[in-house]
Short mmCIF file of C-alpha atoms in Angstrom, two decimals:
data_model
loop_
_atom_site.label_atom_id
_atom_site.label_comp_id
_atom_site.label_asym_id
_atom_site.label_seq_id
_atom_site.Cartn_x
_atom_site.Cartn_y
_atom_site.Cartn_z
CA MET A 298 61.71 107.61 76.79
CA THR A 299 64.83 107.95 78.96
CA GLU A 300 67.58 105.54 77.96
CA THR A 301 69.52 103.38 80.40
CA VAL A 302 73.31 103.22 80.54
CA VAL A 303 74.81 100.41 82.63
CA VAL A 304 78.42 100.27 83.82
CA LEU A 305 79.72 96.83 84.77
CA GLY A 306 82.53 96.84 87.31
CA ALA A 307 83.95 99.20 89.95
CA GLY A 308 87.66 99.15 89.17
CA TYR A 309 89.61 102.10 87.80
CA ALA A 310 87.82 102.01 84.46
CA GLY A 311 84.39 101.60 86.04
CA ALA A 312 84.77 104.30 88.69
CA GLY A 313 86.29 106.70 86.18
CA ALA A 314 83.58 105.98 83.62
CA ILE A 315 80.85 106.67 86.17
CA LYS A 316 82.31 110.10 86.94
CA SER A 317 82.66 110.84 83.22
CA LEU A 318 79.14 109.66 82.39
CA GLU A 319 77.59 111.68 85.19
CA ASP A 320 79.36 114.81 83.93
CA ALA A 321 78.55 114.20 80.26
CA LEU A 322 74.91 113.14 80.59
CA ASP A 323 73.81 115.46 83.42
CA ASP A 324 70.71 113.37 84.29
CA GLU A 325 69.73 112.89 80.62
CA ALA A 326 69.87 109.09 81.06
CA ASP A 327 69.32 106.57 83.81
CA ILE A 328 72.76 105.38 84.93
CA ILE A 329 73.09 102.01 86.67
CA TRP A 330 76.35 100.84 88.22
CA ILE A 331 76.80 97.12 88.90
CA SER A 332 79.65 95.58 90.89
CA ASP A 333 80.14 92.54 93.09
CA HIS A 334 81.57 94.79 95.84
CA ASP A 335 80.12 97.92 97.42
CA HIS A 336 83.46 99.70 97.18
CA HIS A 337 86.11 100.72 94.71
CA LEU A 338 89.51 99.17 95.43
CA VAL A 339 92.69 101.16 94.82
CA LEU A 340 94.20 97.99 93.44
CA HIS A 341 97.71 99.23 92.68
CA GLU A 342 98.11 100.03 96.41
CA VAL A 343 96.29 97.03 97.94
CA HIS A 344 99.63 95.26 98.42
CA ARG A 345 100.15 97.62 101.38
CA CYS A 346 97.62 95.50 103.29
CA ILE A 347 100.02 92.53 103.19
CA ARG A 348 102.24 94.39 105.63
CA ASP A 349 99.49 96.16 107.58
CA PRO A 350 95.81 95.14 107.22
CA SER A 351 94.66 98.45 108.73
CA VAL A 352 95.53 100.10 105.39
CA ARG A 353 92.29 98.61 104.07
CA GLN A 354 90.36 101.69 105.23
CA ASN A 355 92.34 103.84 102.81
CA VAL A 356 92.42 101.55 99.76
CA THR A 357 88.67 100.87 99.75
CA ILE A 358 86.33 103.70 98.81
CA PRO A 359 82.58 103.16 99.32
CA ILE A 360 80.54 103.38 96.13
CA GLU A 361 78.28 105.94 97.79
CA GLU A 362 81.23 108.34 98.09
CA ILE A 363 81.91 108.13 94.35
CA LYS A 364 78.59 108.16 92.52
CA SER A 365 75.98 110.90 92.42
CA PRO A 366 72.64 110.33 94.19
CA HIS A 367 70.96 109.93 90.79
CA THR A 368 73.07 106.92 89.80
CA ARG A 369 71.58 103.62 90.90
CA PHE A 370 73.97 101.02 92.32
CA ILE A 371 73.35 97.26 92.27
CA GLU A 372 75.65 94.99 94.25
CA GLY A 373 75.85 91.72 92.35
CA GLU A 374 78.10 89.47 90.30
CA VAL A 375 77.71 89.81 86.54
CA THR A 376 77.48 86.38 84.91
CA GLY A 377 76.55 87.21 81.33
CA LEU A 378 75.58 89.80 78.73
CA ASP A 379 72.97 89.19 76.02
CA CYS A 380 73.50 91.64 73.18
CA ASP A 381 70.35 90.62 71.30
CA ASP A 382 68.02 91.26 74.23
CA ARG A 383 70.24 93.98 75.71
CA GLU A 384 70.17 92.24 79.02
CA ILE A 385 72.74 91.68 81.77
CA ALA A 386 72.51 88.53 83.89
CA LEU A 387 73.46 88.48 87.56
CA ALA A 388 74.44 85.56 89.78
CA ASP A 389 71.23 85.80 91.84
CA GLY A 390 69.18 85.06 88.73
CA SER A 391 68.00 88.61 88.15
CA THR A 392 68.57 90.60 84.96
CA VAL A 393 69.14 94.26 84.13
CA ASP A 394 68.07 95.81 80.83
CA TYR A 395 70.27 98.36 79.09
CA ASP A 396 70.32 100.64 76.08
CA TYR A 397 74.09 101.12 76.32
CA ALA A 398 76.55 99.08 78.39
CA LEU A 399 80.15 99.75 79.42
CA VAL A 400 82.07 96.58 80.20
CA THR A 401 84.73 97.38 82.80
CA LEU A 402 84.81 94.09 84.69
CA GLY A 403 88.57 93.96 85.07
CA SER A 404 90.54 90.74 84.86
CA GLN A 405 91.21 87.55 86.74
CA THR A 406 94.41 85.63 87.30
CA ALA A 407 95.71 83.50 84.42
CA TYR A 408 97.18 80.09 85.28
CA TYR A 409 98.20 79.02 81.74
CA GLY A 410 97.19 75.41 82.31
CA ILE A 411 100.10 74.79 84.72
CA ASP A 412 99.32 71.74 86.84
CA GLY A 413 98.42 72.56 90.43
CA LEU A 414 99.07 76.27 90.09
CA GLU A 415 95.58 77.50 90.86
CA ALA A 416 95.01 74.98 93.66
CA HIS A 417 98.25 75.70 95.52
CA SER A 418 98.79 79.45 95.16
CA LEU A 419 97.35 82.70 96.47
CA THR A 420 96.65 85.69 94.23
CA LEU A 421 96.39 89.46 94.62
CA LYS A 422 93.28 90.67 92.81
CA SER A 423 91.18 91.91 95.75
CA LEU A 424 91.28 93.18 99.32
CA ASP A 425 90.43 89.70 100.58
CA ASP A 426 93.39 88.32 98.63
CA ALA A 427 95.78 90.80 100.28
CA LEU A 428 94.45 89.95 103.74
CA GLU A 429 94.77 86.23 102.99
CA ILE A 430 98.41 86.69 101.99
CA HIS A 431 99.02 88.63 105.22
CA ASP A 432 97.47 85.87 107.31
CA ALA A 433 99.36 83.12 105.47
CA VAL A 434 102.72 84.87 105.84
CA LYS A 435 102.04 85.63 109.50
CA GLU A 436 101.11 82.01 110.22
CA ALA A 437 104.14 80.65 108.35
CA ALA A 438 106.44 82.98 110.29
CA ARG A 439 104.87 81.92 113.60
CA ASP A 440 105.82 78.28 112.93
CA ALA A 441 109.33 79.11 111.67
CA THR A 442 112.68 79.56 113.38
CA PRO A 443 115.95 81.25 112.34
CA ASP A 444 117.36 77.78 111.64
CA ASP A 445 114.26 76.74 109.69
CA PRO A 446 112.79 79.94 108.18
CA ALA A 447 109.45 80.14 106.39
CA GLN A 448 109.79 79.96 102.61
CA VAL A 449 107.66 82.49 100.74
CA VAL A 450 107.67 82.38 96.93
CA VAL A 451 106.18 85.02 94.64
CA GLY A 452 105.67 83.83 91.07
CA GLY A 453 105.76 86.46 88.35
CA ALA A 454 108.08 89.48 88.53
CA GLY A 455 105.83 92.05 86.91
CA LEU A 456 104.40 95.05 88.76
CA SER A 457 102.15 93.04 91.09
CA GLY A 458 104.77 90.41 91.88
CA ILE A 459 107.51 92.92 92.66
CA GLN A 460 105.26 95.04 94.89
CA THR A 461 103.95 91.94 96.67
CA ALA A 462 107.46 90.67 97.40
CA GLY A 463 108.42 94.12 98.68
CA GLU A 464 105.54 94.22 101.15
CA ILE A 465 106.30 90.72 102.43
CA ALA A 466 109.86 91.89 103.04
CA GLU A 467 108.52 94.90 104.97
CA PHE A 468 106.37 92.60 107.11
CA ARG A 469 109.39 90.34 107.73
CA ASP A 470 111.62 93.21 108.80
CA LEU A 471 108.97 94.98 110.86
CA HIS A 472 108.30 91.84 112.91
CA HIS A 473 111.85 90.41 112.79
CA ALA A 474 110.24 87.29 111.33
CA PRO A 475 112.28 84.29 110.10
CA ILE A 476 111.21 84.43 106.44
CA GLU A 477 113.08 83.84 103.20
CA ILE A 478 111.53 85.35 100.06
CA THR A 479 112.10 84.27 96.47
CA LEU A 480 110.79 86.17 93.44
CA VAL A 481 110.43 83.85 90.44
CA GLU A 482 110.19 84.94 86.80
CA ALA A 483 109.92 82.61 83.79
CA LEU A 484 111.61 85.06 81.42
CA GLU A 485 115.20 86.22 81.40
CA GLU A 486 114.73 89.40 83.43
CA ILE A 487 112.37 90.85 86.01
CA PHE A 488 109.73 93.36 84.88
CA PRO A 489 109.76 91.78 81.40
CA GLY A 490 109.43 93.96 78.33
CA ASN A 491 110.56 97.13 80.08
CA ASP A 492 113.62 99.34 79.75
CA PRO A 493 116.81 97.59 80.97
CA GLU A 494 117.66 100.67 83.05
CA LEU A 495 114.35 100.31 84.93
CA GLN A 496 114.85 96.55 85.29
CA GLY A 497 118.30 97.13 86.76
CA ALA A 498 117.06 99.75 89.22
CA LEU A 499 114.33 97.41 90.43
CA ARG A 500 116.67 94.44 90.68
CA LYS A 501 119.04 96.50 92.83
CA ARG A 502 116.33 97.45 95.29
CA ILE A 503 114.83 93.96 95.40
CA LEU A 504 118.19 92.46 96.29
CA GLU A 505 118.77 95.20 98.88
CA ARG A 506 115.57 93.99 100.57
CA ASP A 507 117.10 90.52 100.86
CA ILE A 508 114.73 89.02 98.30
CA GLU A 509 116.24 86.30 96.15
CA ILE A 510 115.56 86.49 92.40
CA SER A 511 115.18 83.46 90.13
CA THR A 512 114.72 84.04 86.39
CA ASP A 513 114.70 82.20 83.06
CA ASP A 514 113.14 79.00 84.38
CA PRO A 515 109.35 78.59 83.92
CA ILE A 516 107.19 76.85 86.51
CA THR A 517 105.82 73.57 85.18
CA GLU A 518 103.89 72.27 88.20
CA ALA A 519 102.94 73.30 91.72
CA ASP A 520 102.27 70.97 94.62
CA GLU A 521 101.10 71.79 98.14
CA ASP A 522 104.63 72.53 99.33
CA VAL A 523 106.92 72.27 96.26
CA ILE A 524 107.20 74.15 92.96
CA HIS A 525 108.67 72.35 89.93
CA PHE A 526 110.56 74.13 87.14
CA GLU A 527 111.36 73.41 83.51
CA SER A 528 115.01 72.83 84.45
CA ASP A 529 113.90 70.04 86.83
CA ALA A 530 114.82 72.25 89.79
CA THR A 531 112.39 72.41 92.69
CA LEU A 532 111.61 75.03 95.33
CA GLU A 533 109.87 74.34 98.61
CA HIS A 534 107.35 76.84 99.88
CA ASP A 535 105.20 77.54 102.91
CA VAL A 536 103.41 80.37 101.10
CA PHE A 537 103.15 80.69 97.32
CA VAL A 538 101.71 83.83 95.71
CA TRP A 539 101.05 83.74 91.96
CA ALA A 540 101.11 87.08 90.11
CA GLY A 541 102.07 85.79 86.69
CA GLY A 542 99.41 87.11 84.34
CA ILE A 543 95.79 88.05 83.64
CA THR A 544 92.89 86.90 81.54
CA GLY A 545 89.31 88.11 81.05
CA GLN A 546 86.36 87.48 83.32
CA GLU A 547 84.24 84.40 82.74
CA ALA A 548 81.14 86.61 82.44
CA MET A 549 82.27 87.43 78.90
CA ASP A 550 82.48 83.76 77.93
CA GLY A 551 79.64 82.91 75.60
CA THR A 552 78.68 86.47 74.67
CA ASP A 553 78.38 87.50 71.04
CA LEU A 554 81.09 90.11 71.51
CA ASP A 555 84.34 89.60 69.65
CA ASN A 556 86.89 88.70 72.33
CA GLU A 557 90.19 86.97 73.09
CA HIS A 558 90.43 84.90 76.26
CA ASN A 559 87.30 86.72 77.51
CA ARG A 560 88.91 90.14 77.00
CA VAL A 561 86.62 92.07 74.66
CA ASN A 562 88.12 93.55 71.50
CA ALA A 563 87.40 97.27 71.24
CA ALA A 564 88.26 100.05 68.83
CA ALA A 565 90.04 103.24 69.92
CA THR A 566 86.54 104.66 70.47
CA PHE A 567 85.86 101.75 72.90
CA GLU A 568 83.16 100.41 70.58
CA THR A 569 82.93 96.63 70.43
CA SER A 570 81.44 94.37 67.78
CA ASP A 571 78.05 95.49 69.13
CA ASP A 572 77.40 99.22 68.73
CA ARG A 573 75.51 99.36 72.03
CA VAL A 574 78.36 97.89 74.07
CA PHE A 575 81.60 99.68 74.92
CA ALA A 576 84.59 98.11 76.72
CA LEU A 577 87.70 99.40 78.44
CA GLY A 578 90.17 98.62 81.20
CA ASP A 579 91.61 95.15 81.83
CA SER A 580 88.44 93.51 80.48
CA ALA A 581 89.15 94.91 77.03
CA ILE A 582 91.81 94.82 74.34
CA VAL A 583 91.64 98.40 73.10
CA ASP A 584 93.16 99.01 69.69
CA GLN A 585 95.99 101.55 69.58
CA PRO A 586 98.41 102.67 66.85
CA GLU A 587 101.33 100.72 68.37
CA GLY A 588 99.33 97.68 69.45
CA PRO A 589 96.80 96.92 72.20
CA CYS A 590 96.58 99.31 75.12
CA PRO A 591 98.51 98.09 78.20
CA PRO A 592 96.32 96.68 81.01
CA THR A 593 97.41 99.28 83.57
CA ALA A 594 95.64 101.52 86.05
CA GLN A 595 97.09 104.55 84.29
CA ALA A 596 95.58 103.51 80.96
CA ALA A 597 92.20 102.76 82.55
CA TRP A 598 92.09 106.23 84.15
CA GLN A 599 92.82 107.92 80.86
CA ALA A 600 90.40 105.76 78.89
CA ALA A 601 87.50 106.16 81.31
CA GLU A 602 87.03 109.86 80.66
CA VAL A 603 86.84 109.46 76.89
CA ALA A 604 84.70 106.29 77.10
CA GLY A 605 82.08 108.02 79.23
CA GLU A 606 81.98 110.95 76.83
CA ASN A 607 81.68 108.58 73.85
CA VAL A 608 78.67 106.80 75.34
CA ALA A 609 77.02 110.21 75.74
CA ARG A 610 77.94 111.02 72.14
CA ALA A 611 76.47 107.73 70.93
CA LEU A 612 73.29 108.41 72.85
CA HIS A 613 73.03 111.82 71.18
CA GLY A 614 73.88 110.47 67.72
CA GLN A 615 77.17 112.38 67.57
CA PRO A 616 80.53 111.22 66.12
CA LEU A 617 82.76 109.38 68.57
CA THR A 618 86.23 110.43 69.68
CA SER A 619 89.20 108.11 69.20
CA TRP A 620 91.44 107.76 72.24
CA THR A 621 95.23 107.45 72.22
CA HIS A 622 97.02 106.18 75.30
CA GLU A 623 99.76 108.46 76.62
CA ASP A 624 102.38 106.72 78.72
CA LYS A 625 103.08 109.14 81.55
CA GLY A 626 105.75 107.01 83.17
CA THR A 627 106.16 104.02 85.47
CA LEU A 628 106.17 103.97 89.27
CA VAL A 629 106.93 100.78 91.19
CA SER A 630 107.22 100.35 94.95
CA VAL A 631 109.56 97.86 96.59
CA GLY A 632 108.37 98.05 100.17
CA GLU A 633 109.08 101.53 101.51
CA LYS A 634 111.24 102.36 98.50
CA ALA A 635 110.14 103.14 94.97
CA VAL A 636 111.53 103.51 91.46
CA ALA A 637 110.29 106.06 88.92
CA HIS A 638 110.97 105.76 85.18
CA ASN A 639 110.28 108.02 82.21
CA VAL A 640 107.88 110.23 84.17
CA VAL A 641 106.43 113.08 82.12
CA ASN A 642 108.09 116.46 82.74
CA VAL A 643 110.83 114.93 84.92
CA PRO A 644 114.33 115.35 83.39
CA ILE A 645 115.88 112.26 85.05
CA ASN A 646 114.97 109.06 83.22
CA THR A 647 115.16 106.55 86.10
CA PHE A 648 115.50 107.34 89.78
CA GLY A 649 114.61 106.17 93.28
CA GLY A 650 114.89 107.86 96.66
CA PRO A 651 112.40 110.29 98.23
CA GLY A 652 111.42 111.73 94.86
CA ALA A 653 110.21 108.41 93.49
CA LYS A 654 108.40 107.59 96.73
CA PHE A 655 106.69 111.00 96.73
CA LEU A 656 105.52 110.56 93.14
CA LYS A 657 104.13 107.09 93.89
CA LYS A 658 102.14 108.47 96.82
CA ALA A 659 101.03 111.52 94.85
CA VAL A 660 99.62 109.50 91.95
CA ALA A 661 97.62 107.24 94.28
CA THR A 662 96.17 110.08 96.31
CA ARG A 663 95.39 112.13 93.21
CA TRP A 664 93.22 109.29 91.94
CA ILE A 665 91.45 109.07 95.29
CA ARG A 666 90.90 112.83 95.26
CA ASP A 667 89.48 112.75 91.74
CA ILE A 668 86.84 110.16 92.53
CA ALA A 669 86.13 110.74 96.24
CA GLY A 670 87.38 114.20 97.20
CA SER A 671 90.31 115.90 98.88
CA SER A 672 89.46 114.90 102.47
CA ARG A 673 89.60 111.18 101.72
CA ALA A 674 92.79 111.65 99.71
CA ALA A 675 94.44 113.50 102.62
CA ARG A 676 93.51 110.68 105.02
CA ALA A 677 94.95 108.08 102.64
CA TRP A 678 98.27 109.86 102.03
CA PRO A 679 100.26 108.29 104.93
CA ASP A 680 99.42 104.75 103.80
CA MET A 681 100.17 105.13 100.10
#
C-alpha cells in the first residue's frame, strides 16, 4: 500500500521540503501539503510591503506554482497532531491521516508575559501584518503635522525590527510624512548576539535614516498610546510594532512530541521523539554541534533539502543523514540600503553600498527561482 507523507506549513522549510520530497520520492508516496494560506510568503522580504503594498505580488508565490501536480494541497489551519493515531487535526474539524509527517509550521510572536504588549502592538509575521502596518503608519501620518509628528515605535532590534524600521523610514521619506521613528531594544546593543562590527555598521545606517535608537531598557508594559520601561521612562506612540521574539505554534501544544515552548525538539536528522514525525524550520529546535540551529530563513532552506531526503530514506528503511548548518553570512536591509557580513567567498568581512544591496536582492530572487522558476524570480527582482 502506498504510504502518505504530510508536510505541515508553507514557509521556507515547508516549501523547500516539498521540492525535496518530490525529487526524492518520485511518486513513490502520496504527498499532502497543508497550509492555512494558498501561497508561500517570502517572509524575509515582506517588510517591503510596509513602504509599497504593490510588492505583495512578488513576495507571495501561489502554492500551485511550487508543487507538482501529483502533490495534493489542503488549505486549512493545523490545530493538532496525534502521534498514536497518526492523525492531523484541522480547524474545520476534519482530520488527515499520515504515515510520515514533517512539521514546518513556523513560529508566532512571543510576548513574554509583558502586560498589554499583545493587545497594543502590531506584528510582522504575514502579508496581512505588513499591510496592516502600512495602513496604520499611513493613517498616523495623515493626522500628524510637522509640529506634532506621528510617533512610530518598533520594539525589538533584531533582523525583523531593523528591516521594519527601515521600511517605515522609506515610507516617511517617499511621502514627506511627519513621522518620528524609534527602534527599541531591551539589551545593550542592536542586533544582539552578533559581531560588534556588524552591529556598528547597522547602527550607522539606522541613524543615517533618522531613526532614533533606544537600548538597554526593557519594556515592562504597553498601553494604547504609551510604552513603559524598566527605568520608569515612558514613550508615547501612535503606531507600535513588536518584533521582539518568537515562540512555537499552538498546534504543537498538547502533542506527545518532546518540545520547548511549542517548538519541537529534533535531532540533526530532523527526527523527533516520534520516529514517524520530523521537524525543521522555526517550529523546531534542531540539535547542532554548537547548539540549536538558528531560526533563520537561510537555515530552513538548507535543512529542507536534507529533511525531505531523510523522510524518503526512512520510508525506504535506509540510514538517515545528519545535517550540519553552514552559516553563509548575514544580509540585512535598512530601507534601500543593506549591510552584508561574513558572506561566504567574499573577502571583505562587513560592507554596505551597492554590493550589499545586490547580494540581498540576489539571495531573495535565487530562492524564488529555486521554488517557482526563473520567470517569477526575474519579475520579483526590482522589488527585492
